[in-house]
XYZ file of C-alpha atoms in Angstrom:
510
model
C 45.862 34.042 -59.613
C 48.955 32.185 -59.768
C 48.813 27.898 -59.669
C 50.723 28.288 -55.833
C 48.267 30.607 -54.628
C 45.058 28.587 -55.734
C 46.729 24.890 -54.272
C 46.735 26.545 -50.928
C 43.933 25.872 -49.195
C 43.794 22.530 -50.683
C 46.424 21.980 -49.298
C 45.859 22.763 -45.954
C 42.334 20.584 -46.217
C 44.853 17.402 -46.838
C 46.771 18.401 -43.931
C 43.911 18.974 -41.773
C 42.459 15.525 -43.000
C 46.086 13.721 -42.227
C 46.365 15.156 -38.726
C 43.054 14.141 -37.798
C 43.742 10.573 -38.960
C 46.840 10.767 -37.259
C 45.476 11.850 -33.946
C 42.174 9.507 -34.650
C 42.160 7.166 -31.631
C 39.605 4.246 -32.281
C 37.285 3.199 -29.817
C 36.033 -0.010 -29.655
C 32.281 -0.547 -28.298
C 31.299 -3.697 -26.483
C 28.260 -4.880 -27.647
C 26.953 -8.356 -26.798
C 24.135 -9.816 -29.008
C 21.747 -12.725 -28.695
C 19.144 -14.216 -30.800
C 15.436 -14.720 -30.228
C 14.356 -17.962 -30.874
C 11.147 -18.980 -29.179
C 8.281 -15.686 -27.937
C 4.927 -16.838 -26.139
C 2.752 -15.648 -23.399
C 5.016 -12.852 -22.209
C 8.120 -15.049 -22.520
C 10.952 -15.457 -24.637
C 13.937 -17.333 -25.022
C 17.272 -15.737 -26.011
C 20.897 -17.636 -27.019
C 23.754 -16.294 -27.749
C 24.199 -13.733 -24.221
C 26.493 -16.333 -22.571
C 27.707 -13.313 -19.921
C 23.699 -12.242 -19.119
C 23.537 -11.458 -15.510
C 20.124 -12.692 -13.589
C 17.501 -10.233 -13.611
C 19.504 -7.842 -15.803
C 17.689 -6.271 -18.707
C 17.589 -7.027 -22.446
C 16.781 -5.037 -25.058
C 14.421 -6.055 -28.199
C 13.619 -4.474 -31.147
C 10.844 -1.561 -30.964
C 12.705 -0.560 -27.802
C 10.868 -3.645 -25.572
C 12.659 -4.971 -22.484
C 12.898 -7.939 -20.696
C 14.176 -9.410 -17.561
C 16.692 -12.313 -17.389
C 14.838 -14.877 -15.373
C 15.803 -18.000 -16.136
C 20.061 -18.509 -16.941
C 20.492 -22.064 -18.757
C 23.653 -23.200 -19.975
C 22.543 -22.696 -23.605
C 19.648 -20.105 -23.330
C 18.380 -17.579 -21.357
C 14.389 -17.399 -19.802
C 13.580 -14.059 -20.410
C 10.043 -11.895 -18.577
C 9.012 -9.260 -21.043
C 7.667 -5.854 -19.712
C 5.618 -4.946 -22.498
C 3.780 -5.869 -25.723
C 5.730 -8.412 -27.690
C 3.533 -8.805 -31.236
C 5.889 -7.513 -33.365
C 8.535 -9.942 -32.240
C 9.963 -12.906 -34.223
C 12.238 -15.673 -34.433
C 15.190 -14.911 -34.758
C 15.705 -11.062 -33.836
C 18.669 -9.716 -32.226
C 18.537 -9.454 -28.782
C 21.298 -6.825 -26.666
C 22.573 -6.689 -23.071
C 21.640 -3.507 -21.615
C 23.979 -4.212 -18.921
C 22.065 -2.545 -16.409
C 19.244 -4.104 -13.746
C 15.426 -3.015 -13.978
C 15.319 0.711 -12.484
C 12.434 3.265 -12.068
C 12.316 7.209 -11.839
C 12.273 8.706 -8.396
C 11.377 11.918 -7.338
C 9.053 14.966 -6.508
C 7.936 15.190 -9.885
C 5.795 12.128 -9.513
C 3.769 13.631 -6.735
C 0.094 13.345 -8.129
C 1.203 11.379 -11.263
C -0.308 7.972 -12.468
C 2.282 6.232 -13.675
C 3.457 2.133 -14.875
C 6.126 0.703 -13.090
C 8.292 1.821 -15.496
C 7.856 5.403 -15.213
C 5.658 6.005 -18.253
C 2.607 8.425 -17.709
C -0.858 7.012 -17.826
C -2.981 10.719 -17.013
C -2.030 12.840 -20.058
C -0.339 15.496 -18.474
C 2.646 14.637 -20.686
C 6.125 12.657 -19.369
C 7.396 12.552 -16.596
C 11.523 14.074 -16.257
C 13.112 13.239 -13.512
C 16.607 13.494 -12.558
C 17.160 10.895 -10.412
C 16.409 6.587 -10.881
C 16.674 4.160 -8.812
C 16.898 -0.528 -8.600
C 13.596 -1.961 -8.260
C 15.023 -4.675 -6.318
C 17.385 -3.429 -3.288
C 18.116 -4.714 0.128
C 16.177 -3.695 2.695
C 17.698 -1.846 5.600
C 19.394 -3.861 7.713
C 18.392 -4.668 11.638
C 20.717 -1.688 13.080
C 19.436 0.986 10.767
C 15.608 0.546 12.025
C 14.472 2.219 14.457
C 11.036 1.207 16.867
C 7.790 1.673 15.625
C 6.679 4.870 17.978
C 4.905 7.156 15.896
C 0.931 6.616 15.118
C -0.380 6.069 11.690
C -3.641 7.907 12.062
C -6.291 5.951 9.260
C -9.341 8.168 10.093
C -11.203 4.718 10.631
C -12.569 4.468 14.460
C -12.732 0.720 14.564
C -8.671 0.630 13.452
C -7.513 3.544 15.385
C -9.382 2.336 18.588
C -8.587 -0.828 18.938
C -6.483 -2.176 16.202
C -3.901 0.740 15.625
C -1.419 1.183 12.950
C 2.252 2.604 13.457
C 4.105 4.485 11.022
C 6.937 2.131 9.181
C 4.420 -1.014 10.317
C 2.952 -3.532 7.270
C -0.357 -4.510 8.456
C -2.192 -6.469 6.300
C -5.786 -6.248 5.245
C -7.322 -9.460 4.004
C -10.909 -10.814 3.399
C -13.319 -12.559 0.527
C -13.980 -10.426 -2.914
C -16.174 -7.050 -2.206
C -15.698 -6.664 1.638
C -14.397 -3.294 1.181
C -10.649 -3.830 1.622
C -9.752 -1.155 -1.176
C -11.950 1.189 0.514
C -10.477 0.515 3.894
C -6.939 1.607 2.441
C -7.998 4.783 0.579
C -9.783 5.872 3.596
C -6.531 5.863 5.232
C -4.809 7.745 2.175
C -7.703 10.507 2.276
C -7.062 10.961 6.447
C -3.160 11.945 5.484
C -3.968 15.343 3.941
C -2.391 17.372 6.399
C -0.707 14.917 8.325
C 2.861 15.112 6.345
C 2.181 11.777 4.953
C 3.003 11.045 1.496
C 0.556 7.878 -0.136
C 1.678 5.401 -3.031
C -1.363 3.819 -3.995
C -0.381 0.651 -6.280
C -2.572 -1.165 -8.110
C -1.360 -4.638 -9.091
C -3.403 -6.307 -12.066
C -6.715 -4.391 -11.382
C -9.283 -4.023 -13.825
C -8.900 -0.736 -15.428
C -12.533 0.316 -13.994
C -11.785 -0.335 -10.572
C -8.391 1.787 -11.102
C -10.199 4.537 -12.389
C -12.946 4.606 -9.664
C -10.373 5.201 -7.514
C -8.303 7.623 -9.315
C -11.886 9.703 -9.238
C -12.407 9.296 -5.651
C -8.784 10.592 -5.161
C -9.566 13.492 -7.195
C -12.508 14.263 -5.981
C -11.274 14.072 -1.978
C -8.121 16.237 -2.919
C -6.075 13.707 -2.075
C -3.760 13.347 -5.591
C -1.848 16.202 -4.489
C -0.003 13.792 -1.618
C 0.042 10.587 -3.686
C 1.645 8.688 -6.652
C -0.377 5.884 -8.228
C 1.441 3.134 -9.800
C -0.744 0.705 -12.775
C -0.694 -2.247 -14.148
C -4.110 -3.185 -15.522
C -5.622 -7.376 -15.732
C -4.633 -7.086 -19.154
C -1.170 -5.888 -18.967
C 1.969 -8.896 -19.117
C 2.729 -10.611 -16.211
C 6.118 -9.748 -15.862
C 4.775 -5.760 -15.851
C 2.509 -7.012 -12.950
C 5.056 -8.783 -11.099
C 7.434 -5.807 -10.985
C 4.654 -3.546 -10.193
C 5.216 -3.330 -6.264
C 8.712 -3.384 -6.814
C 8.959 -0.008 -8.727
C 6.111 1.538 -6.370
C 8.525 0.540 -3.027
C 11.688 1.706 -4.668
C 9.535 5.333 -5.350
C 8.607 5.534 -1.369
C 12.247 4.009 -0.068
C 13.379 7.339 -1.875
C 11.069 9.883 -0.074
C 11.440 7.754 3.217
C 15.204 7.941 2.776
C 14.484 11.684 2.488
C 13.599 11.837 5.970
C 9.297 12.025 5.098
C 6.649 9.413 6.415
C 5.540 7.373 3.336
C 1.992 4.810 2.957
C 1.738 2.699 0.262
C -1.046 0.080 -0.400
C -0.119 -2.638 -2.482
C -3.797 -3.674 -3.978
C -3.412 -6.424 -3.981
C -0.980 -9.226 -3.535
C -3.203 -11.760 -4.583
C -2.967 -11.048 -8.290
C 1.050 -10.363 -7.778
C 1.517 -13.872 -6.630
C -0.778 -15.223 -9.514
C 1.283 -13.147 -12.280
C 4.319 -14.865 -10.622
C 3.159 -18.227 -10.715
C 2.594 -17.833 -14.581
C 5.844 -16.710 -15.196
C 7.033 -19.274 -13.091
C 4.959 -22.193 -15.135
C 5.760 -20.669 -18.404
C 9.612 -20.907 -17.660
C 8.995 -24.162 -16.520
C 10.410 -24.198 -12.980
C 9.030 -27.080 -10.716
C 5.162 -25.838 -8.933
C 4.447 -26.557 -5.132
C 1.884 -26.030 -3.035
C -1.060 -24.846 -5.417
C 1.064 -24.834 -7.833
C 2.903 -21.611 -6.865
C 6.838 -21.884 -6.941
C 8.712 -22.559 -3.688
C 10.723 -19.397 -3.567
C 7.069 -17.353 -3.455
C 7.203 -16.691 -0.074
C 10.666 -15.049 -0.249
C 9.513 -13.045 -3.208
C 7.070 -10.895 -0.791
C 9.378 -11.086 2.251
C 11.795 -9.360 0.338
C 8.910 -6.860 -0.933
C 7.660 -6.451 2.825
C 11.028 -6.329 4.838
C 12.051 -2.811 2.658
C 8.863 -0.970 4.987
C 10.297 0.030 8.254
C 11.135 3.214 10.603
C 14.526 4.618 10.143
C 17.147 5.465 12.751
C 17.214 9.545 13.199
C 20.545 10.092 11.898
C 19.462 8.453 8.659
C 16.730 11.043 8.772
C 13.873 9.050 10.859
C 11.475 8.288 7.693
C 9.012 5.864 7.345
C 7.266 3.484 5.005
C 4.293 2.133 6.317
C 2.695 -0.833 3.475
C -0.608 -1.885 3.865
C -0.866 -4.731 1.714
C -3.976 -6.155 0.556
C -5.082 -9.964 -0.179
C -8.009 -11.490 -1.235
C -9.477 -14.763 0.457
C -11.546 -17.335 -0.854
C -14.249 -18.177 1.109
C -12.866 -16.715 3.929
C -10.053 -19.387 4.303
C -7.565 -17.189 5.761
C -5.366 -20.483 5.927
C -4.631 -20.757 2.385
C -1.441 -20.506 0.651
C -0.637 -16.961 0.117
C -2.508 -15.760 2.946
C -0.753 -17.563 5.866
C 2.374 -16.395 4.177
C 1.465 -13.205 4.518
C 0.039 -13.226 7.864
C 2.986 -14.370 9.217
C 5.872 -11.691 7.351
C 3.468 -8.912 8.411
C 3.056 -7.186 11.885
C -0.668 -7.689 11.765
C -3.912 -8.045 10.015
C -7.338 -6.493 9.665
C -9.813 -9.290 8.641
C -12.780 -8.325 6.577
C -15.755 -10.616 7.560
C -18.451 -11.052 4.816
C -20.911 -11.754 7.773
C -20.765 -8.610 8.553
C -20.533 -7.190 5.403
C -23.924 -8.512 4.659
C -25.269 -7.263 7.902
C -24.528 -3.769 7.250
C -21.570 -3.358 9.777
C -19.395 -1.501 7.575
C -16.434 -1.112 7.906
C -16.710 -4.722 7.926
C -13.478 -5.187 10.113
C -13.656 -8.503 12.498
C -12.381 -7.691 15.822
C -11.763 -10.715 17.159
C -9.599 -11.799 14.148
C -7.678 -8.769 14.175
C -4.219 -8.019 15.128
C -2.187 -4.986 15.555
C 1.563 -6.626 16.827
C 3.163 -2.751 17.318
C 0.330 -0.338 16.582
C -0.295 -0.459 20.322
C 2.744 0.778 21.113
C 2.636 4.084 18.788
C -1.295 4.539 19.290
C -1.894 7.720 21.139
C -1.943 7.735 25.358
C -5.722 9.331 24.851
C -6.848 6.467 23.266
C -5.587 3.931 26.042
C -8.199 5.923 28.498
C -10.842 6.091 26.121
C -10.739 2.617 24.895
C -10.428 0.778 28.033
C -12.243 -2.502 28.078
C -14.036 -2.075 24.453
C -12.262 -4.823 23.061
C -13.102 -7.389 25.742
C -16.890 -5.874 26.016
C -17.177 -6.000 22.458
C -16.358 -10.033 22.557
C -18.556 -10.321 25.160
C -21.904 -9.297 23.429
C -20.850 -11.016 20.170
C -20.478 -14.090 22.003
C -23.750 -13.411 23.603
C -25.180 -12.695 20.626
C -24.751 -16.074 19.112
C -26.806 -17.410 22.069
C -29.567 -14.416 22.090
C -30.768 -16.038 18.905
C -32.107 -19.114 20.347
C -34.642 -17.188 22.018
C -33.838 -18.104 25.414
C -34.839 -15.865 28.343
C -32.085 -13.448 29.065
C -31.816 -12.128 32.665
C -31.498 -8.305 32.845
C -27.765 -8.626 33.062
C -27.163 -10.292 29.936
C -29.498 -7.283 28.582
C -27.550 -4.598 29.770
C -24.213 -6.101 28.022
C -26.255 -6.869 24.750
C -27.538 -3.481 24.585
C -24.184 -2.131 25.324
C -22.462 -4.302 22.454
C -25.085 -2.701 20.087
C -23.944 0.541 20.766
C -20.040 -0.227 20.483
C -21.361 -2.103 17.209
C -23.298 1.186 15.940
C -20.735 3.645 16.726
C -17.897 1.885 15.242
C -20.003 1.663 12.061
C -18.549 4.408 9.580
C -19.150 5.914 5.743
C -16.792 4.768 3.330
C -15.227 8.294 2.560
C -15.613 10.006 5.652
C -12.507 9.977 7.781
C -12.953 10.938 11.675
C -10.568 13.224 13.261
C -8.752 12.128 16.320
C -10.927 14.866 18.719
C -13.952 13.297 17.509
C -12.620 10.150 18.035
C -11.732 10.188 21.612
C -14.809 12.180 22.689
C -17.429 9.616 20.889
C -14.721 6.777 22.326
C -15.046 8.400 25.832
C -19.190 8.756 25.776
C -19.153 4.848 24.745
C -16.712 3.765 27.851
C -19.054 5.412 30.435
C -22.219 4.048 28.804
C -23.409 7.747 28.093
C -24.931 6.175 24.634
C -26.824 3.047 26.667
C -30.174 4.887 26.848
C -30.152 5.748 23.680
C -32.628 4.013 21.138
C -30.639 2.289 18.580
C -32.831 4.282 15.647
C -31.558 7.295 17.053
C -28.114 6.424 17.681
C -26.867 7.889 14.430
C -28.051 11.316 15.540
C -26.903 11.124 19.371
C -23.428 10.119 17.103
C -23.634 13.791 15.244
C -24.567 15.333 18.676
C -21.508 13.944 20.123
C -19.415 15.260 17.330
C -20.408 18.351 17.238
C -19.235 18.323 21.294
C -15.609 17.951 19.909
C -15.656 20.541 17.423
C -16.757 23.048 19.850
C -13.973 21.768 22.325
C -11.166 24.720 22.752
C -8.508 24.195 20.240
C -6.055 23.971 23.535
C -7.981 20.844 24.426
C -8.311 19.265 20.999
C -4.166 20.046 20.421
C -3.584 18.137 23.663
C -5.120 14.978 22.401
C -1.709 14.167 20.468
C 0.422 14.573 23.929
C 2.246 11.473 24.796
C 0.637 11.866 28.898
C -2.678 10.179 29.286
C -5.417 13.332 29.697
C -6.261 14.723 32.865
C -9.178 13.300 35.194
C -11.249 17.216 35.353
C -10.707 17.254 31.250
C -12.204 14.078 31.066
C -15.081 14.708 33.577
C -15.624 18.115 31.485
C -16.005 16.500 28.061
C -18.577 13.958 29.719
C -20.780 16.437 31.187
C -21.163 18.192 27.435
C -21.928 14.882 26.025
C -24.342 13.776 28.502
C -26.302 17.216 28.096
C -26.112 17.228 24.218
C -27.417 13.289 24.748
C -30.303 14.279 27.115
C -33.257 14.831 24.152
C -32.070 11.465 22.058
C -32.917 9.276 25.795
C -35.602 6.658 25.140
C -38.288 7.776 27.972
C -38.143 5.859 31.225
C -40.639 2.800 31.593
């Protein structure tokens, strides 16, 4: 082999190696990094990031992130989402760039997730294709539509007389242990079959109480319509505080699909308290119990993104049903009276009647529905009639019955009444009731038919009654959910069934 032949290919490797340094076109990437200089209680303080944008994210080492809270002129007040032990003085810090985002999609249907997408059930990651802000602007006056559409919760005492539309927030408040969780998963267990997807979003809850109600969920069926986002008592604040962020921006997606979406937000209580350390920590000035002033904004801005859509934006829904705890049932604290007053409504949870076995424990007289009434069904309009007023009546009466004064037989008749509204309103925690079964038992209680009943017996004459709706044509049962108030002779039918199926449970006449 001749000396040309062999310094061929070598060669042509030099000239390969020239051209592609030739053609070699560098590229310069923009990196901007910081340095940690002070880490405590979930916050840290970063200099060096002098173009940070506020609330963007920033990357530490171990692949943490933090939010960009706090912009000084010579440091930056930054939230971390995660578990910061390994982090020291001193250690770079990078600009992601980017704002806080969180996966969106089918693929979370029946998932347990954190707010930042990372699984919590063992059924391995979650991939989806799609991710979305935490924080975005909620729609804007001309792309809501009304509230028209009933948000059925399976609860009598709510769907009778204080009703719940779809894209409403109605608020459920009252002291520790009243049954307010319960209250809101009864309403995600009455969606199966209703089209309804449920976000169920548990803000700072003790990782017992989450997994009760994972179980219950499980149990009922029901984790094949929801998503359940976590953050546990134990978990940073600044993974708390973002928690119903993330869990809204998941429903806004389904809702902008064109599908009905509930999520509970359990409970804002803790959310304000996980912002008000944050707050202290990065030292900006405390108000009224020491929360910051802007705390009020921070769930109007949370709230405001539930609402109906316009039909050519598809016509979805997010309904929220967020949940505060009292203290002593002063509903005019803080957080609260905030709340009352950015929400379309409340459902108070007395402890009074907690203790007296009226469960749910709902207070009707300090109640509100401010545009369920609107969407609730026309059937419930003629079965309801004066329940509400009758039902203030007798509790009012009530108060004086204790005294032991004679009562004429007037004042009887209402008391004995009231204790039948009182007794048939009472439900199991668990046990949704279906509209039929609603209206019939709501119809028997307007004309009295459950009066001569002994109160003993009342929860039988109740299963009686029921048992009158399920045996009701499937014609008549479809027609409750017309818009048109029910006919006179349908009415006058259903009675007569229930006044026969009553006639055994009568107390014999004196």
């Amino acid at each position: 082999m001749t000396t040309d032949q062999a310094g061929n290919p070598i060669d042509r490797a030099f000239d390969e190696i020239r051209r592609g340094r030739e053609d070699h076109v560098p590229e310069l990437a923009l990196r901007e990094v910081g340095e940690l200089t002070t880490v405590f209680s979930g916050i840290a303080r970063v200099t060096g990031v002098p173009g940070v944008g506020y609330e963007e994210l920033l990357r530490f080492p171990g692949e943490l992130y933090g939010i960009a809270f706090n912009i000084d002129e010579k440091e930056v007040g930054v939230v971390l989402l995660g578990e910061y032990v390994h982090l020291q003085a001193g250690n770079k810090v990078e600009r992601t760039r980017r704002v806080m985002d969180v996966p969106v999609g089918e693929e979370l249907i029946g998932r347990i997730v954190t707010p930042l997408g990372q699984p919590l059930d063992g059924k391995g990651p979650v991939v989806c294709r799609r991710r979305r802000p935490i924080e975005r602007s909620a729609p804007s006056i001309m792309d809501r539509a009304p509230v028209n559409a009933p948000l059925q919760t399976g609860v009598k005492v709510i769907d009778a007389l204080v009703p719940i539309g779809r894209g409403q927030r109605e608020l459920i408040l009252g002291d520790r242990q009243t049954g307010k969780t319960a209250i809101a998963l009864d309403a995600i267990l009455n969606q199966q079959g209703q089209g309804v997807l449920c976000i169920y979003c548990a803000i700072g809850q003790r990782a017992s109480s989450v997994a009760k109600v994972v179980a219950k969920l499980n149990e009922k069926g029901a984790l094949a319509h929801t998503i359940v986002v976590v953050t546990e008592g134990n978990d940073p604040a600044g993974l708390t505080y973002i928690a119903p962020y993330a869990a809204t921006s998941i429903g806004e997606y389904f809702m902008e699909q064109g599908r009905d979406v509930l999520i509970v937000y359990d409970d804002l209580t803790q959310h304000a308290r996980a912002y008000r350390e944050i707050s202290l920590l990065l030292r900006r000035p405390p108000g009224r119990e020491a929360f910051p002033g802007d705390i009020f904004y921070v769930h109007s801005r949370l709230l405001e993104r539930a609402t109906h859509l316009r039909k050519d934006l598809g016509g979805g829904s997010l309904t929220a049903l967020p949940i505060v705890e009292t203290e002593a049932q002063n509903m005019a604290a803080y957080i609260p009276t905030n709340l009352i007053s950015i929400t379309d409504g409340q459902l108070y949870l007395s402890p009074d009647l907690f203790e007296l076995g009226v469960l749910p424990a709902v207070d009707i007289g300090k109640s509100v529905s401010r545009v369920g009434d609107k969407a609730q069904l026309a059937v419930y309009r003629t079965a309801t009639g004066r329940l509400k007023l009758e039902h203030a009546q007798f509790e009012e009466l009530e108060t004086f019955a204790r005294f032991g004064t004679r009562l004429d037989e007037q004042t009887k008749l209402v008391l004995a009444h009231g204790q039948r509204i009182r007794a048939v309103l009472k439900q199991p925690e668990s046990e949704p009731v279906s509209v039929p079964e609603q209206i019939v038992l709501l119809l028997a209680l307007k004309h009295r038919l459950f009066d001569d009943v002994p109160l003993p017996s009342m929860k039988a004459a109740e299963a009686e009654v029921r048992k009158v709706a399920a045996q009701l044509p499937e014609s008549v049962r479809n027609s409750f959910w017309d818009t048109a108030e029910p006919e006179e002779a349908r009415q006058e039918e259903i009675l007569r069934l229930c006044a026969a199926a009553l006639e055994n449970l009568k107390a014999p006449a004196q």
